[in-house]
mmCIF file of C-alpha atoms in Angstrom:
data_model
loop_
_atom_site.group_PDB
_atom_site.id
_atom_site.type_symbol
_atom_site.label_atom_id
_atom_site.label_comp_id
_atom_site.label_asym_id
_atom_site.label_seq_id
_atom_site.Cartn_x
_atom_site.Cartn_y
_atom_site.Cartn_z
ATOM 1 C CA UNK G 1 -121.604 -29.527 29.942
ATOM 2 C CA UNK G 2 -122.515 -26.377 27.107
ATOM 3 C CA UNK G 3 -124.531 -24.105 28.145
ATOM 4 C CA UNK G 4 -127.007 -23.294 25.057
ATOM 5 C CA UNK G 5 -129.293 -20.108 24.659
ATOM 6 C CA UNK G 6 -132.756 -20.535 24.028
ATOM 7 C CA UNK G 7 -134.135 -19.400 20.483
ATOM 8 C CA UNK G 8 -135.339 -15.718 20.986
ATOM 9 C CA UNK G 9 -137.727 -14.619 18.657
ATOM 10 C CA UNK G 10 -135.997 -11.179 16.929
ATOM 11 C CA UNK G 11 -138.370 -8.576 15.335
ATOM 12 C CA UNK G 12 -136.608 -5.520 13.694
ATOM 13 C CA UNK G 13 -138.205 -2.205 12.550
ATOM 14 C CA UNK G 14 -135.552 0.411 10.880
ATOM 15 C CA UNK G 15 -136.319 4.338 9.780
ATOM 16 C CA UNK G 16 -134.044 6.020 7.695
ATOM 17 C CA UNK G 17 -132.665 8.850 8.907
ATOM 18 C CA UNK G 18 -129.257 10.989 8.079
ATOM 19 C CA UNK G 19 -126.719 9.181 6.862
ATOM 20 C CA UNK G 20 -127.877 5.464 8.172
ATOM 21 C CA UNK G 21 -130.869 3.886 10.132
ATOM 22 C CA UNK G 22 -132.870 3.663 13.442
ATOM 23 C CA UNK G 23 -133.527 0.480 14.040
ATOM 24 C CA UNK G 24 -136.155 -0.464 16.908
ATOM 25 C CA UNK G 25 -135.182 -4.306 18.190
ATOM 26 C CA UNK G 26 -137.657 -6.651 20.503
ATOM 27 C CA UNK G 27 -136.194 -9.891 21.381
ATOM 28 C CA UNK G 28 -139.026 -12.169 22.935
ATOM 29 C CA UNK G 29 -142.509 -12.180 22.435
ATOM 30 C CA UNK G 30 -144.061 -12.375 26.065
ATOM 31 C CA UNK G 31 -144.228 -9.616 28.414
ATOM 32 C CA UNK G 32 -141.021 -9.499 29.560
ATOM 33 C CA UNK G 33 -139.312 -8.888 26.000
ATOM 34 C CA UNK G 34 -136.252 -6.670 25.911
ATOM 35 C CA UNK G 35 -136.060 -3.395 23.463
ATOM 36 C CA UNK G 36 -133.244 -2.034 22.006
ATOM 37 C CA UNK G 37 -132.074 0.676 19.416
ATOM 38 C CA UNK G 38 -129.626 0.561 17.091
ATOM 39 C CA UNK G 39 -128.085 2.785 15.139
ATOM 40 C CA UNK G 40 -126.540 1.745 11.350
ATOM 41 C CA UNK G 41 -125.145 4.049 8.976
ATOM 42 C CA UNK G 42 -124.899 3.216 5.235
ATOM 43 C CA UNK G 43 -120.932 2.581 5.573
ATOM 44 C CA UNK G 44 -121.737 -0.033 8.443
ATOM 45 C CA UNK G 45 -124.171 -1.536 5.491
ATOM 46 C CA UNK G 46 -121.916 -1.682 3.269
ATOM 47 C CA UNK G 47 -118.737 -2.821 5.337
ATOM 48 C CA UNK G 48 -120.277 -5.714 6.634
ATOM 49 C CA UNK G 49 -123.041 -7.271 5.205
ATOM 50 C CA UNK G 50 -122.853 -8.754 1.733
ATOM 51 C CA UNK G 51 -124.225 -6.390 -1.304
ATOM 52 C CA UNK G 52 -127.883 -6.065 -0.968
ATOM 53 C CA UNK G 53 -128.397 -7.024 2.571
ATOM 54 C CA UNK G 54 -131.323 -4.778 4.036
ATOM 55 C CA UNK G 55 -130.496 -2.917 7.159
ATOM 56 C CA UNK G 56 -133.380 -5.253 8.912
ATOM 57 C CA UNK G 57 -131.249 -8.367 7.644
ATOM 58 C CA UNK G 58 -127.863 -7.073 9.156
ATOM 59 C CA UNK G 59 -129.718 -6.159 12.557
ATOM 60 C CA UNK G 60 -131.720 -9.575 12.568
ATOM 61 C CA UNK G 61 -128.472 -11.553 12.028
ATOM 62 C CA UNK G 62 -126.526 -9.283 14.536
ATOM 63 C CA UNK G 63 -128.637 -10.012 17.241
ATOM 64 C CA UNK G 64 -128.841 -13.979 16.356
ATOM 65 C CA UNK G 65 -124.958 -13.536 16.707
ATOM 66 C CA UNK G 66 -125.549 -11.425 20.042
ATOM 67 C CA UNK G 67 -128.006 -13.612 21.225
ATOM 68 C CA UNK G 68 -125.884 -16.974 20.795
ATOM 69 C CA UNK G 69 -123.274 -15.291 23.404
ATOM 70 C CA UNK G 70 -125.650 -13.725 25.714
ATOM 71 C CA UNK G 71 -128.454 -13.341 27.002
ATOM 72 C CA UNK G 72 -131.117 -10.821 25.884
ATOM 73 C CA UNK G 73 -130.997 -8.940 29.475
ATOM 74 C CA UNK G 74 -127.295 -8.155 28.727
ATOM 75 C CA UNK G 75 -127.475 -6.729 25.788
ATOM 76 C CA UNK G 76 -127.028 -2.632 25.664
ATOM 77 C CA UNK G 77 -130.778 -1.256 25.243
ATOM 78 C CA UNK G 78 -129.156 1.562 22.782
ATOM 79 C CA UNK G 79 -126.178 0.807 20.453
ATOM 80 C CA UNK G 80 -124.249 2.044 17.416
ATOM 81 C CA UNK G 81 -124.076 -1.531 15.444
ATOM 82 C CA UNK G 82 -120.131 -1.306 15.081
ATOM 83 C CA UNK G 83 -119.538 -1.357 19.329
ATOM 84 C CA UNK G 84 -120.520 -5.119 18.739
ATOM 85 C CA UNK G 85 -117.030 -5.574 17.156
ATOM 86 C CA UNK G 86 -115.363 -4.042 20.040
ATOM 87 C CA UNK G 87 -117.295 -6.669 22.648
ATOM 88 C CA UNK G 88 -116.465 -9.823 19.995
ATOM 89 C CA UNK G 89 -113.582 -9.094 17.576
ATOM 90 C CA UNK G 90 -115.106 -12.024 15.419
ATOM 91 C CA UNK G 91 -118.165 -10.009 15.041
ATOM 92 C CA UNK G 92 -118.190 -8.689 11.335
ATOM 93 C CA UNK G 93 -116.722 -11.777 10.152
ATOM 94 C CA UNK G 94 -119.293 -13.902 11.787
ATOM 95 C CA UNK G 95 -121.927 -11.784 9.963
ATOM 96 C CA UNK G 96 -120.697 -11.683 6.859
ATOM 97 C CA UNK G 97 -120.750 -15.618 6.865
ATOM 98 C CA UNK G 98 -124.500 -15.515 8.499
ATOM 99 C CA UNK G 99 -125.508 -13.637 5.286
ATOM 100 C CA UNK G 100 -123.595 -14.849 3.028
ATOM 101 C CA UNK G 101 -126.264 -15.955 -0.260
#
């Protein structure tokens, strides 16, 4: 038998800031929604998502990718978007593909 994750709604708000992003993540839309932070920088941007991606795209698909391993409870509440790569070594790849026009 698979085991399949539900569909999580993702809603992604980034600032800029120095050199990158803050990007404010809510999976779920009922009470018990999880929030996260993640930090992008412009080289992340550019490294893995396909020429222009916006940051909110990269984030969105990351956490679809996150999201189809995991559940939302287990995912780090603050982040630098590259430590996802050192969980899944498929990671960037993955991405790429998700985004891919």
């Amino acid at each position: 038998m698979v085991s399949v994750m539900p569909s999580h709604a993702i809603h992604v708000r980034c600032q800029a800031r120095d050199e990158g992003w803050r990007c404010l993540v809510r999976v779920g839309d009922h009470p018990g929604a999880t929030q996260h932070e993640v930090i992008v920088t412009s080289s992340d941007l550019a490294r893995i998502a396909p020429p222009d991606t916006s940051v909110e795209a990269l984030v969105e698909a990351s956490f679809a990718f996150l999201l189809a391993r995991e559940p939302p409870e287990s995912i780090l509440r603050s982040f630098e978007l590259p430590i996802i790569g050192s969980y899944f070594p498929g990671y960037e790849a993955d991405v790429r593909h998700r985004l891919a026009p």
